[in-house]
């Protein structure tokens, strides 16, 4: 039985999978079992933030694995305490962290924090969280309901938890707030929804309004966090002070980890929340190394240089092919090309893959780019050389 057959036979079919199997990775390059080389402009959906086969990350993980991988949250976990300190200090906010294993779990923790705040702070409990129509917050039964996209609330999996309201835009949030509303949860740059950065002034005004009303602002930075937008957090870029921020994708460089951090530092008491695996030695040691690597890239100016270099390619491609593209969108290394229609979007992504460059879809009309933050100029050159060859034939 070959691997493709094995996958089909034994793995539940919840993904529309491409059948390529990768067997080697180095930096932003991946190699499939039939010997083909790919430039990875997707980093496993924004996860492999320091590239594949990163020496510093892999040695840190190996060293940790040879010692302790896991004990439990019943004891102090040294790298967890250290990573919490690092993440809080880099964020610039006065917060504490809860560790889980994924973006959805980080958002679940955020929602529990908001619900408890709603119970404690108001005479009549407030529990409703307002989110945006094209948001994406996860796949658990609660976070999928928090996700505003109607087609994600399949009746197959109903009933869903109550307590969510959806609006089309930041502007529409104000009117949607009622006497049950406790929080607003947004991404600052929508990822799955189509690489859509919101207007900074609108977001700042919303943050100010919520603070004044005593309502919480939850920023889902699962995709935007950990330098993806060029700053440690997109919240830093937007100059706001959220009450709760969630992180996951890029933080572990591929090792599963999620964080909910909050300025409500005493909201949880023992027993309120927990996770068996969350924040264990392995994942937090990985997180520490990733944060160190990326802070070096940030401080040295390398990250900014890479962002400018990548951007200039996207702008050029977008402008030189008006018959395919409407615009170049996004911030930092969370970027997209708005394509004129969904058909063209699918065709570009599939053809690019055949030519050895991996890009992602976002929404119905965006080709998304989430390259490793440590990508080299040579890798960017090679990726766009292949990508532009693809476009000529679309
Ligand atoms: C990917 C993503 C999630 C879900 O993360 P998982 O680790 O798949 O649970 C939540 N929010 C945003 C913004 C994401 O991009």
mmCIF file of C-alpha atoms in Angstrom, residues 6 10 14 20 50 59 65 75 90 101 116 136 150 153 164 200-201 207 226 248 261 270 303 350 366 375:
data_model
loop_
_atom_site.group_PDB
_atom_site.id
_atom_site.type_symbol
_atom_site.label_atom_id
_atom_site.label_comp_id
_atom_site.label_asym_id
_atom_site.label_seq_id
_atom_site.Cartn_x
_atom_site.Cartn_y
_atom_site.Cartn_z
ATOM 1 C CA UNK A 6 -2.864 4.520 3.209
ATOM 2 C CA UNK A 10 -7.113 5.232 7.356
ATOM 3 C CA UNK A 14 -12.051 16.042 6.269
ATOM 4 C CA UNK A 20 2.019 15.440 -2.997
ATOM 5 C CA UNK A 50 11.530 30.251 10.796
ATOM 6 C CA UNK A 59 18.713 21.855 18.155
ATOM 7 C CA UNK A 65 13.362 16.311 23.898
ATOM 8 C CA UNK A 75 3.990 21.732 38.357
ATOM 9 C CA UNK A 90 7.742 41.813 23.548
ATOM 10 C CA UNK A 101 -2.127 23.851 21.751
ATOM 11 C CA UNK A 116 -16.336 35.256 33.281
ATOM 12 C CA UNK A 136 -12.103 32.965 11.062
ATOM 13 C CA UNK A 150 -22.507 31.530 7.658
ATOM 14 C CA UNK A 153 -22.276 26.841 10.677
ATOM 15 C CA UNK A 164 -22.450 35.353 19.126
ATOM 16 C CA UNK A 200 -6.148 51.835 11.676
ATOM 17 C CA UNK A 201 -8.200 54.860 12.712
ATOM 18 C CA UNK A 207 -10.799 50.205 20.948
ATOM 19 C CA UNK A 226 4.714 36.866 16.241
ATOM 20 C CA UNK A 248 -0.723 30.370 17.822
ATOM 21 C CA UNK A 261 -2.905 36.636 26.940
ATOM 22 C CA UNK A 270 -7.323 27.412 39.955
ATOM 23 C CA UNK A 303 12.752 41.342 8.488
ATOM 24 C CA UNK A 350 -2.873 24.965 -8.936
ATOM 25 C CA UNK A 366 -7.320 36.286 -3.068
ATOM 26 C CA UNK A 375 13.050 33.552 3.766
#
